[in-house]
XYZ file of C-alpha atoms in Angstrom:
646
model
C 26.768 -75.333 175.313
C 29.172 -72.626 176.888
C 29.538 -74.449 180.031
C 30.974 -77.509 177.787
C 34.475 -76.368 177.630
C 34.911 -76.691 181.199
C 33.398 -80.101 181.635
C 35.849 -81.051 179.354
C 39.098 -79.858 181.241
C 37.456 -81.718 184.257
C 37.668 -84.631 182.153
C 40.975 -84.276 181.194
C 42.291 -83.563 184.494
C 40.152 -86.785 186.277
C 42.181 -88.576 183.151
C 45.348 -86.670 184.011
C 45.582 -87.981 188.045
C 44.676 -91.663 186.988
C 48.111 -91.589 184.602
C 49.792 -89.703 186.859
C 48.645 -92.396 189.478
C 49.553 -95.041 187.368
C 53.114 -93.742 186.797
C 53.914 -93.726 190.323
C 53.082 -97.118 190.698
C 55.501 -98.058 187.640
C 58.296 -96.011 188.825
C 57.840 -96.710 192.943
C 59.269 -100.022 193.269
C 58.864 -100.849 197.310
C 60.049 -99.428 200.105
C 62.984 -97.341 198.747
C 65.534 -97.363 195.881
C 69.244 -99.094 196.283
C 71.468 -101.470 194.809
C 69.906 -105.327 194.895
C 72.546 -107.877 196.090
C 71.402 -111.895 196.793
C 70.815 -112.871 200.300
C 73.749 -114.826 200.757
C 75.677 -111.677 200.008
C 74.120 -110.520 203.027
C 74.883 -113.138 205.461
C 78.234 -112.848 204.273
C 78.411 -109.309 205.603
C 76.482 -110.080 208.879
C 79.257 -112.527 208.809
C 82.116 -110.350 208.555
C 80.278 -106.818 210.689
C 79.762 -104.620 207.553
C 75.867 -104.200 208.196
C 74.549 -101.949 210.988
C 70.741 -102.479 210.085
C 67.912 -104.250 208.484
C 64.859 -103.164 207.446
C 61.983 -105.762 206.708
C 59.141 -104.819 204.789
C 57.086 -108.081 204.408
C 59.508 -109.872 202.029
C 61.323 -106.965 201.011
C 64.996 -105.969 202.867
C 66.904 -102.890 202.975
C 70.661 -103.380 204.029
C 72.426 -100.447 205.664
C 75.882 -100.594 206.092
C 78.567 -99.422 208.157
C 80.346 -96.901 207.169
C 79.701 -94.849 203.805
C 78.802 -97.492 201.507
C 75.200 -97.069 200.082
C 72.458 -99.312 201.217
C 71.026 -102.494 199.424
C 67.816 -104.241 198.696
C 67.241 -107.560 198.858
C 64.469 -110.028 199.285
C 63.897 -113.259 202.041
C 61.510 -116.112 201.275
C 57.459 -115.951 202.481
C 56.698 -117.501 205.439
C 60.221 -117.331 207.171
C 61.569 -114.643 209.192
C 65.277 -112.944 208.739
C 67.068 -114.634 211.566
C 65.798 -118.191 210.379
C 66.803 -117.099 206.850
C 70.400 -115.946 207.795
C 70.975 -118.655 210.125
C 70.220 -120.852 207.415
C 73.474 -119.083 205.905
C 75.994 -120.146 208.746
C 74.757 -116.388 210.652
C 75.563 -117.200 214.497
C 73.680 -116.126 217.044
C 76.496 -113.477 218.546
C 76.526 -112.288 215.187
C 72.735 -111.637 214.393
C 72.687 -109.682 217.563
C 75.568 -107.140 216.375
C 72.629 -106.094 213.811
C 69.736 -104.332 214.982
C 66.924 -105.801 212.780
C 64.091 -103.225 211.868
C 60.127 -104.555 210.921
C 58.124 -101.843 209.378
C 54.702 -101.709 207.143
C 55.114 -101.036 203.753
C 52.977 -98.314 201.463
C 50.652 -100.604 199.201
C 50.570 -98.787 195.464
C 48.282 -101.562 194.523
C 45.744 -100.927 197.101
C 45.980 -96.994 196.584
C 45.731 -97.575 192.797
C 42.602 -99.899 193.257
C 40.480 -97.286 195.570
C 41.216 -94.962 193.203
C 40.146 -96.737 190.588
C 36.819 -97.876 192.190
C 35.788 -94.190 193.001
C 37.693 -92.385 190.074
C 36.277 -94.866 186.931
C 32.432 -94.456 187.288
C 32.894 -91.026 187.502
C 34.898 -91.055 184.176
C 32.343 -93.420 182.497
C 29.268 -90.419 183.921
C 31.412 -87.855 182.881
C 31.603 -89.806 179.659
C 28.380 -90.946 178.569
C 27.249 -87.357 180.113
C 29.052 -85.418 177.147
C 27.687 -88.060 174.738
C 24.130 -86.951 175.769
C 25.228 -82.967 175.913
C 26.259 -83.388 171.922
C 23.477 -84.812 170.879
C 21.257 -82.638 173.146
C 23.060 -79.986 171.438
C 22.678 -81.179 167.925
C 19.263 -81.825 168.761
C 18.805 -77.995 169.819
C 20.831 -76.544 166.976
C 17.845 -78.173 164.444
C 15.196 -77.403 166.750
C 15.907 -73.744 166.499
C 17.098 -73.018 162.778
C 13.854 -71.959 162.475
C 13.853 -69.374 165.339
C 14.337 -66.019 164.734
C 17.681 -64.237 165.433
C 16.476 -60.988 166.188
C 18.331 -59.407 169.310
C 16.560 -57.656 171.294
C 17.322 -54.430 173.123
C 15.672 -52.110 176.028
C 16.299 -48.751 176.732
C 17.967 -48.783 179.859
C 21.089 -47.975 178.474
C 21.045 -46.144 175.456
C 23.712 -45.779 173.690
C 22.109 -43.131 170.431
C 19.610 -40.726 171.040
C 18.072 -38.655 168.719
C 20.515 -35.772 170.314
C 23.070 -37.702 168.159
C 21.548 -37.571 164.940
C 21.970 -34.208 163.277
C 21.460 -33.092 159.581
C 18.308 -34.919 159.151
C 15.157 -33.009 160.971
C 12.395 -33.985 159.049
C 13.540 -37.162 159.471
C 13.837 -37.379 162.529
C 10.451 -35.586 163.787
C 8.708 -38.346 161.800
C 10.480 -41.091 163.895
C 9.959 -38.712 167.405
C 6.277 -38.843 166.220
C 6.643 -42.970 166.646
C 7.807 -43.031 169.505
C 5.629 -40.539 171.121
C 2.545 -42.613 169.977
C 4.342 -45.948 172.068
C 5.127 -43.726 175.252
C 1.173 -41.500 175.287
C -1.092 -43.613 172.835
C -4.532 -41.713 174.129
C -3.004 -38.495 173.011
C -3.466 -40.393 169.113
C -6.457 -42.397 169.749
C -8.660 -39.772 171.534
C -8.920 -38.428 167.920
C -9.374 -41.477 166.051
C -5.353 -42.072 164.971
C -4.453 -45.232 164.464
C -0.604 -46.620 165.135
C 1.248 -46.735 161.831
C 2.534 -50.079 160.843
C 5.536 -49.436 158.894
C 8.393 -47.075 158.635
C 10.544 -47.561 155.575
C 13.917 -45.222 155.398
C 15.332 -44.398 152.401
C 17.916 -43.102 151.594
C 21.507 -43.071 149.944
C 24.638 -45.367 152.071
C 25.674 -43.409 154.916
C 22.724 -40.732 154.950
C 22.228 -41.944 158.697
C 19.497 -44.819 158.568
C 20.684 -47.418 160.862
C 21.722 -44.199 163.153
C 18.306 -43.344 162.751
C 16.838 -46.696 164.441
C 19.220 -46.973 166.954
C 18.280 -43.905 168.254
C 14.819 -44.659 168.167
C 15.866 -48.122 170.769
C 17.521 -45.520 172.640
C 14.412 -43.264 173.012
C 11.358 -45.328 172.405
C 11.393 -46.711 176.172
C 9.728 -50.185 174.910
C 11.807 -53.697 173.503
C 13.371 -52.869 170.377
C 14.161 -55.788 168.052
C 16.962 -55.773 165.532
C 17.769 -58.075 162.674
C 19.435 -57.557 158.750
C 17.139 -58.909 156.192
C 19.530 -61.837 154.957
C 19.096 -63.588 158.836
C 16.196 -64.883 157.167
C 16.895 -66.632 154.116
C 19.480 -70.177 154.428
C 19.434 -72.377 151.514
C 16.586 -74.581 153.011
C 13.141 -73.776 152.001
C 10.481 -72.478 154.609
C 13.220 -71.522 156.936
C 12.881 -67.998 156.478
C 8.988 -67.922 156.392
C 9.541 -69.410 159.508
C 11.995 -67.374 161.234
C 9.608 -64.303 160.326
C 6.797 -65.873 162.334
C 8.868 -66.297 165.339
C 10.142 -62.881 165.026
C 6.611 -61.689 164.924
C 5.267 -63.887 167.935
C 8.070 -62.374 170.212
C 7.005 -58.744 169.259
C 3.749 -59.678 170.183
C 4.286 -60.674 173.065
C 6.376 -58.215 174.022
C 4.247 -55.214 172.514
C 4.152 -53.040 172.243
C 7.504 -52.920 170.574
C 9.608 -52.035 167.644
C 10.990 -54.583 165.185
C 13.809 -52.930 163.296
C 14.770 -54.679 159.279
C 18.003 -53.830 158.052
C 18.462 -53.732 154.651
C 14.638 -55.170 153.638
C 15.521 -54.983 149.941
C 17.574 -58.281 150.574
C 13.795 -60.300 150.982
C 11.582 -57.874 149.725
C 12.740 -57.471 145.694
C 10.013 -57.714 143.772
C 8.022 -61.198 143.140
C 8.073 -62.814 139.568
C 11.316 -61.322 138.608
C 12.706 -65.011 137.131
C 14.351 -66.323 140.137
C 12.520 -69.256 140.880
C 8.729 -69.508 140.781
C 6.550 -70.255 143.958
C 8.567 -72.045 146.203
C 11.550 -69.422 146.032
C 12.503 -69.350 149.734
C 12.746 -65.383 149.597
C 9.615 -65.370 147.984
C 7.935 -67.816 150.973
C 10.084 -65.170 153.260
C 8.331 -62.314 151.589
C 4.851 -63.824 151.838
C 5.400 -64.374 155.561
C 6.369 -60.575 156.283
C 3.026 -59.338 154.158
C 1.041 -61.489 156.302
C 2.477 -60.451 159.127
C 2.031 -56.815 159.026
C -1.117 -56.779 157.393
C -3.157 -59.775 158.110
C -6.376 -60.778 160.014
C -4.159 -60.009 163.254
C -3.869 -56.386 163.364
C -4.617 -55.279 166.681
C -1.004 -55.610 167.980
C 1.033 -52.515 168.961
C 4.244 -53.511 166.890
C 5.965 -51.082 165.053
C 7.852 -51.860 162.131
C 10.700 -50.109 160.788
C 12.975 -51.359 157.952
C 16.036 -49.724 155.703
C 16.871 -49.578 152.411
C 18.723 -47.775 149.405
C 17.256 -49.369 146.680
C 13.376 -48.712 146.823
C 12.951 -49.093 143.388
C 13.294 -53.112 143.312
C 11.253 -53.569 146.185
C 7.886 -55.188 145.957
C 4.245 -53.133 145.516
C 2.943 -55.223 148.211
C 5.386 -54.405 150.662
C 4.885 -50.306 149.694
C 0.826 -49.936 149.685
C -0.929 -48.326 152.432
C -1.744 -51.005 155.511
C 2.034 -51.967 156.039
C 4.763 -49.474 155.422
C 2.546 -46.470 155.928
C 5.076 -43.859 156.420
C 8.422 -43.240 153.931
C 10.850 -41.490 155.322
C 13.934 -40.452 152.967
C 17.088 -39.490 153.916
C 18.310 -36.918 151.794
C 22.486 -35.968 151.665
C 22.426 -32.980 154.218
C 22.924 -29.131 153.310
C 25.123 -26.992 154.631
C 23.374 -26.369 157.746
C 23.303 -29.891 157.762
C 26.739 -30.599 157.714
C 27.402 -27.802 160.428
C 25.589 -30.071 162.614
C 27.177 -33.020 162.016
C 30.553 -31.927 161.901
C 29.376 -30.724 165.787
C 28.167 -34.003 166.516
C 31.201 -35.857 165.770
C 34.292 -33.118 166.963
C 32.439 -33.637 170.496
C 34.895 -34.260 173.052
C 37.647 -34.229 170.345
C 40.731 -31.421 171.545
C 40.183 -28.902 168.372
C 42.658 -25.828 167.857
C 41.511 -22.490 168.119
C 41.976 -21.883 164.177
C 38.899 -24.803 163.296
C 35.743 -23.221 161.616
C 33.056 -25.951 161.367
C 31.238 -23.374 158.979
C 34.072 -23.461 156.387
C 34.050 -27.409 156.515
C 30.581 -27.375 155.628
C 30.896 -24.924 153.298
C 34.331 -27.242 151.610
C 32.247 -30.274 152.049
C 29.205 -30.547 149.366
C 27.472 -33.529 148.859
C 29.010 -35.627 151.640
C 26.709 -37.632 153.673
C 27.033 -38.102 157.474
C 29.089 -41.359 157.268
C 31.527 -39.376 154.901
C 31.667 -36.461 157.362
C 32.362 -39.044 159.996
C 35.312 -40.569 158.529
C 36.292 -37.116 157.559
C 36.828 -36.140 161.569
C 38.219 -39.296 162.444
C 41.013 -38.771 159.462
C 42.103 -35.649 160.963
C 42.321 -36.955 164.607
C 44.665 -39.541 162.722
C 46.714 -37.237 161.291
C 47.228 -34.849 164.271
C 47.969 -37.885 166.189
C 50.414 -38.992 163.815
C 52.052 -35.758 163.779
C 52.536 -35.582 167.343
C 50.014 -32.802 168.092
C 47.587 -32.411 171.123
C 44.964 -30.470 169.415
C 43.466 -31.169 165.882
C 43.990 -28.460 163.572
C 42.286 -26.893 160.502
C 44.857 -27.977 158.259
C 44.450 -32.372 159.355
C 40.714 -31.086 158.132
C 41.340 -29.981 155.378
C 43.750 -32.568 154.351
C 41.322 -35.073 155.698
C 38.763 -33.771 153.125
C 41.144 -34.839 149.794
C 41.996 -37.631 151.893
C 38.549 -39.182 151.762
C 37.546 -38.123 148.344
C 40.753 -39.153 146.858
C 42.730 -41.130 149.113
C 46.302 -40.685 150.550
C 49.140 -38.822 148.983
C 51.919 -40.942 147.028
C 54.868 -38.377 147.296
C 56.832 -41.515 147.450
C 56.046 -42.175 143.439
C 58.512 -41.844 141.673
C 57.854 -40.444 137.694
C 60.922 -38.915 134.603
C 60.956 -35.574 134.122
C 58.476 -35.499 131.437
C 55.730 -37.543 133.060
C 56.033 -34.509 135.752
C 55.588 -32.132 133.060
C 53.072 -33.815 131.049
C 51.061 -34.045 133.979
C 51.677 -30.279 135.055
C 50.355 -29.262 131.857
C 47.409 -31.553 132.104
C 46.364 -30.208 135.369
C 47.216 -26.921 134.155
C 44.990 -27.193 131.608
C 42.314 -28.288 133.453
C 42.114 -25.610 135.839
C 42.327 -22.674 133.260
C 39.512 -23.915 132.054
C 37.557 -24.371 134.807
C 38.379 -21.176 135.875
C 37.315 -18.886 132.859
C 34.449 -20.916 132.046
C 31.141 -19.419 134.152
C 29.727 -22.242 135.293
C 32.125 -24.494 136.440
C 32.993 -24.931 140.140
C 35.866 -22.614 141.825
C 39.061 -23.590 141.493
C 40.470 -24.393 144.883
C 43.358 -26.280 144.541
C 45.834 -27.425 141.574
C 48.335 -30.170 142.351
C 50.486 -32.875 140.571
C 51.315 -34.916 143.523
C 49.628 -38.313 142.941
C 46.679 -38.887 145.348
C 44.399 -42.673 145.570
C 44.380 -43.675 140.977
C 45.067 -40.048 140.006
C 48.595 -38.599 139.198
C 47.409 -34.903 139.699
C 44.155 -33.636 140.547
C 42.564 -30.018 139.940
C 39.996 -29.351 143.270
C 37.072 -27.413 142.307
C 34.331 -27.311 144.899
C 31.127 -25.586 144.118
C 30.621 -22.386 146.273
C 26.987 -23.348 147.172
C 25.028 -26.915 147.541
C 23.222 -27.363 144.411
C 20.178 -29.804 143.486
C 20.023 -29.653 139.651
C 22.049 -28.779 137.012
C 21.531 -26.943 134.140
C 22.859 -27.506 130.133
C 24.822 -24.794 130.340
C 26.473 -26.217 133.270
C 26.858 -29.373 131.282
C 28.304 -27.823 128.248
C 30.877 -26.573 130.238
C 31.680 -29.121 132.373
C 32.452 -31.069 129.151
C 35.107 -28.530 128.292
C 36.251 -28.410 131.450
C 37.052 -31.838 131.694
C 38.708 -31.796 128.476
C 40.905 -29.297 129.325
C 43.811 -31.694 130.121
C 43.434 -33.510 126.773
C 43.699 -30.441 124.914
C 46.777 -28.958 126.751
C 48.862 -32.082 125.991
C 47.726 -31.804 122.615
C 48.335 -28.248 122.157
C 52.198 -28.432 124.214
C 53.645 -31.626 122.985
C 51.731 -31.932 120.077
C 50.848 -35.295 121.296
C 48.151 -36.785 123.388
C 48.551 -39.987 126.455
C 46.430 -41.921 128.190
C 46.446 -39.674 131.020
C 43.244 -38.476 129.890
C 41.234 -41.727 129.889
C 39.128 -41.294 132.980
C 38.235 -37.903 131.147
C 36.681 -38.936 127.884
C 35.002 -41.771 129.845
C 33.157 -39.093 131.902
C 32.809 -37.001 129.331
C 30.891 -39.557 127.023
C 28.701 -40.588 129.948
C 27.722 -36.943 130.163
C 27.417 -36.297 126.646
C 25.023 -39.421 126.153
C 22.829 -38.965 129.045
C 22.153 -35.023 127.752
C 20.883 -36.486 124.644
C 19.360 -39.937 125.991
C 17.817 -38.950 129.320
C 17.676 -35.529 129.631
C 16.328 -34.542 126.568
C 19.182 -31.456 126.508
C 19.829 -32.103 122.713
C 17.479 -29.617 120.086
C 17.537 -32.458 117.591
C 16.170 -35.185 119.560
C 13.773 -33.336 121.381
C 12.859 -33.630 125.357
C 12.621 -37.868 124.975
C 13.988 -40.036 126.570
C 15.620 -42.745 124.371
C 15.718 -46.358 126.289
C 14.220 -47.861 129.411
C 16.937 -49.102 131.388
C 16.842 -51.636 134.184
C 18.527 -54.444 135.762
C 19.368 -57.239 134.981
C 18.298 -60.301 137.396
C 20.988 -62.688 136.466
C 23.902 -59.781 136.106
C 23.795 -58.538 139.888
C 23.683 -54.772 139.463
C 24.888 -54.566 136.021
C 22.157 -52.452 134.295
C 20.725 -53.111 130.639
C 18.598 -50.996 128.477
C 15.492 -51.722 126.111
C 16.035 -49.856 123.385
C 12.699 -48.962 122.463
C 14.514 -46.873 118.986
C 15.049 -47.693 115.958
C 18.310 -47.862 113.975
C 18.143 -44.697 112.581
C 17.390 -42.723 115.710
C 20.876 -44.393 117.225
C 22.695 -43.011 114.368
C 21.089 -40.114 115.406
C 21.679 -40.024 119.103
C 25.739 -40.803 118.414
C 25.910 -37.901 116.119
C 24.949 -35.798 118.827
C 26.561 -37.253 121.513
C 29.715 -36.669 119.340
C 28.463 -32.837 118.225
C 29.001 -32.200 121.913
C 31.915 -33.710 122.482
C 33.488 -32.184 119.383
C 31.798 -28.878 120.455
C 33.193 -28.806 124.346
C 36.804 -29.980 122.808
C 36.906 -26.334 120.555
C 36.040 -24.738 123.330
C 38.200 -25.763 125.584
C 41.311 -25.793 122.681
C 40.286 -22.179 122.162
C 40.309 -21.262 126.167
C 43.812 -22.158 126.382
C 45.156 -20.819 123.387
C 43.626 -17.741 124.308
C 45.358 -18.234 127.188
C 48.736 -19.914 126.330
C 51.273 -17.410 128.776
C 49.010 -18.233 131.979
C 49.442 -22.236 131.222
C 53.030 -22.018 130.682
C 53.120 -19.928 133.480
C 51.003 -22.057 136.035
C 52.470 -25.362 134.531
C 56.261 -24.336 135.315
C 55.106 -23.089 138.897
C 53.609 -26.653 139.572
C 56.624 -28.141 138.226
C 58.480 -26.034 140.738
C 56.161 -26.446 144.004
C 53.905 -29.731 142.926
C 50.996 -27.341 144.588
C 49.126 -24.196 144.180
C 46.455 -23.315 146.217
C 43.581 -21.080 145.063
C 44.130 -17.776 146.344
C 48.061 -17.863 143.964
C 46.230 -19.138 141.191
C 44.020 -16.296 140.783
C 46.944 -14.303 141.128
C 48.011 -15.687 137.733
C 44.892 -14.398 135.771
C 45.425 -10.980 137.645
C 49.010 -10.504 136.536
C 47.580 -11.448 132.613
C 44.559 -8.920 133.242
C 46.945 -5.957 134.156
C 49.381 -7.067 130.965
C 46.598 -7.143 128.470
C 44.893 -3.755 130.215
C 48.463 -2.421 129.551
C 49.136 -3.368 126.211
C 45.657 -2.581 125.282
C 44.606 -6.075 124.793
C 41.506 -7.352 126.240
C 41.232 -10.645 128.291
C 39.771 -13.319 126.198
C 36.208 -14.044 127.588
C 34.889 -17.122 126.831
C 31.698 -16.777 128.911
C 30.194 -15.007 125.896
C 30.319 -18.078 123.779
C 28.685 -20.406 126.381
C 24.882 -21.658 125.187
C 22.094 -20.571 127.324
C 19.155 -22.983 127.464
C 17.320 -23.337 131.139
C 16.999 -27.683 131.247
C 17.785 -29.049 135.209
C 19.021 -31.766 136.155
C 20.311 -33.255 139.344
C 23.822 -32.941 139.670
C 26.188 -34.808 138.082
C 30.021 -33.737 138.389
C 32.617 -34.179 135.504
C 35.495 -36.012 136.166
C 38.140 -33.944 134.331
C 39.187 -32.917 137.950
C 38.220 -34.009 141.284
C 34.547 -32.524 142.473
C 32.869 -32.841 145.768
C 30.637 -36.344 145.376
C 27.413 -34.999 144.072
C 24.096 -34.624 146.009
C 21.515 -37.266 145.684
């Protein structure tokens, strides 16, 4: 079907010559173009020596004259020559012979347009029912293949990922290596009885590297790799998918041994009997197919198969047991050393200045996953492109860092006086805080200028990668994020809707300590409701309460003890500390920005006052609960964390 397009400009032109043909013919009226005048208008001026010549051609005349005056057509009867004809006009003899009398063939249009036609028309009617026959040929092909797979299948000839290009994920990756050394050296496995895995499901969080993963495995496995996403199977006709999985399979045997590659399995393989249809579901039939496949009387074949995912917990037991994916490999966010190595990866052959540490990124960068870290190079080669620079620096980094957590800087917004205070204060309030309180993250950087939804944002970033968090961690996060709240409150004696964002978070937080961490000594370690999701609301998740009444009254007394709790704490943190937030409020006011090496100055300047006047600092790590509960991190939203590990 690709070579159709220019069968059809042949067409067109074949059509194009026969009009153009045609047109001549129309507009090509004999031997040439002149004024028509009647014969005996011609004798007449034989007659009087005005005409020098005469061209005959057949029945056709063209009268030149003497002198300047334009020639003349005119026409003689069949049968009869021009001297009979002129004669017949009272033309003597002495007089015919003053005019020298010209007989020439004429150019027959008809003829021409008749040969044409007789080699130029069957050609248009093969051309024609030709096409006819292509279309339905194709038509005819397009149904005879909706049931073939469209896998694409690649070779390693010319990789383009090799496991030299996947960094941050070792473990990982040695489990893959192990794959492909048992396609390139199989006796090395079977002389001691190992058997070729079937499967190899990845998991792991969006952008963790899993598709990076499999393409470098194509690039290093040295046999046919085949690729397809798991929604190339399903259409809305039944059995087509079921179908397309056995022709997938038959080319992978016959091309083993091999790799087939599944992007995104969870898209086929959710679990079976979850209400969405009964037997006949096509991704059910779909499902059915791939179980067979990998695990049924044929199992002698050398394929490999490797699928993705990021939601293991809806797929199907079937698709999990031992037999077909025998190998899980999960993709964890990297560490620090981690990020080191990707940050290496991706600045290669990028122009850096001589001020970058990819240390410090990693270090500034916790809980970002390799597709984050990605963007977050290519933002800074942006931005020292944009500002006209040959190298990139660390500051497009670092700016590249809020860039992709936040989003870009509105200095263009335009807010009164007040709204530029309140939020000063807010921020303000926020970092104090954050800053006194033990457990919260460093403050790195305090700033009203409006980045992405927010209008200011305090940075804290945590000063080492962390896995779990603790309740003491929680109970001050809580404050911390409640900071901003409680400086508006405490300045203006008034409270906006700056804060919403906040007490969202902060009830999330609250409610899961009590719910699903078991961090509340009322409750008790129990976890109150089962939730799940819901088949017919997408990803919306709902929750079987498995309580009664009671206990809810319960669990929102709690949940609001904490709040309540968090909000004192924070109210008496800044009032403790009410010079230092008018001092660092008016300074952002003045300069939109502090970084974090002049807002600790702030808190030594108070230290040395209060040493002086014999006051001691207010320290509010005294009054923080100890109780040793973990829990995988969670950041509070009362300022703008690193995204947290998974």
């Amino acid at each position: 079907m690709d070579k159709l397009p220019r069968w059809r400009n042949l067409v067109l032109i074949s059509l194009g010559i026969v009009v153009l043909i045609a047109t001549l013919s129309v507009f090509q009226g004999g031997p040439g173009r002149s004024t028509a005048m009647q014969l005996s208008d011609v004798a007449e001026a034989v007659k009087n020596g005005n005409v020098e010549k005469i061209i005959v051609a057949n029945d056709e005349l063209v009268v030149k004259f003497v002198g300047s005056r334009p020639d003349a057509t005119s026409r003689k009867e069949t049968g009869a020559t021009i001297g009979e004809q002129l004669r017949q006009f009272g033309v003597s003899a002495e007089q015919l012979e003053r005019v020298k009398i010209e007989v020439v063939s004429p150019f027959n249009w008809g003829d021409l347009i008749n040969t044409a036609a007789l080699f130029i028309t069957p050609i248009i009617v093969i051309l024609f029912f030709w096409f006819l026959f292509r279309q339905a040929q194709g038509a005819n092909s397009q149904a005879m293949n909706f049931g073939r797979s469209r896998a694409r299948m690649f070779t390693s000839d010319r990789p383009t990922v090799t496991f030299q290009d996947v960094a941050g994920a070792d473990e990982a990756k040695q489990e893959l290596v192990e794959v492909v050394e048992f396609l390139k050296e199989p006796e090395k496995f079977i002389q001691l009885g190992a058997r070729i895995p079937k499967g190899v499901l990845l998991i792991g969080s969006p952008g963790t590297g899993k598709t990076l993963l499999a393409k470098a495995v194509s690039g290093e496995a040295g046999v046919p790799f085949f690729s397809i996403s798991g929604s190339e199977f399903v259409e809305m006709f039944v059995g087509v998918g079921a179908s397309r999985v056995r022709d997938l399979f038959e080319q992978a045997k016959r091309h083993s041994p091999c790799i087939v590659f599944i992007d995104e399995i969870d898209a086929v393989g959710r679990q079976r009997g979850s209400g969405l249809g009964g037997g006949h579901d096509e991704r059910e039939q779909t499902l059915n197919q791939i179980l067979v496949e990998m695990d049924g009387f044929d199992t002698d074949t050398n394929v490999i198969v490797i699928a993705a995912t990021n939601r293991p917990d809806i797929l199907d037991p079937a698709l999990m047991r031992p037999g077909r994916f025998d190998r899980r490999v999960v993709l964890d966010r990297p560490d620090v050393k981690g990020r080191e190595a990707i940050l290496k990866v991706h600045v290669r052959g990028k122009p850096l200045a001589a001020d970058v540490d990819l240390s410090v990124l990693a270090k500034a960068t916790p809980g970002f996953a390799g597709a984050d870290i990605e963007n977050l190079v290519n933002e800074a080669a942006i931005l020292a492109a944009r500002r006209n620079r040959k190298s990139i620096s660390m500051a497009e980094f670092t700016e590249s860092i809020e860039r992709v957590m936040m989003g870009p800087e509105r200095k263009s917004r335009l807010i009164t006086p007040k709204e530029k205070a309140i939020v000063a204060y807010h921020e303000a309030g926020h970092a104090i805080v954050g800053h006194l309180l033990e457990n919260c993250d460093p403050i790195r950087k305090v700033t009203i200028i409006a980045r992405g939804l927010a209008g200011g944002y305090t940075l804290s970033l945590p000063g080492e990668d962390r896995h779990y968090i603790s309740r003491a961690k929680f109970l001050d996060d809580l404050a911390f994020a409640l900071g901003g709240r409680v400086a508006e409150e405490i300045v203006f004696g008034d409270v906006t809707t700056g804060a919403s964002s906040d007490l969202q978070r902060v009830t999330e937080i609250a409610r899961d300590m009590v719910t699903r961490y078991g961090m509340s000594e009322k409750m008790g370690p129990i976890v109150y409701g089962q939730r799940h999701e819901m088949v017919f609301l997408g990803r919306d998740l709902g929750e079987q309460r498995d309580y009664s009444d009671a206990v809810a009254h319960e669990i929102d007394k709690e949940v609001q003890k904490l709040v309540n709790t968090a909000y004192a704490r924070a109210r008496e943190v800044l009032l403790n500390n009410r010079s230092v937030l008018e001092a660092i409020a008016k300074r952002l006011i003045e300069v939109e920005t502090i970084e974090e090496e002049e807002f600790r100055a702030f808190f030594r300047v108070q230290n040395e006052v209060g040493s002086l006047s014999g006051n001691a600092p207010f320290n509010p790590r005294a009054q923080v609960p100890s109780r040793g509960d973990d829990k995988e991190e969670t950041a509070s939203s009362g300022a703008v964390p690193a995204p947290a590990p998974a």
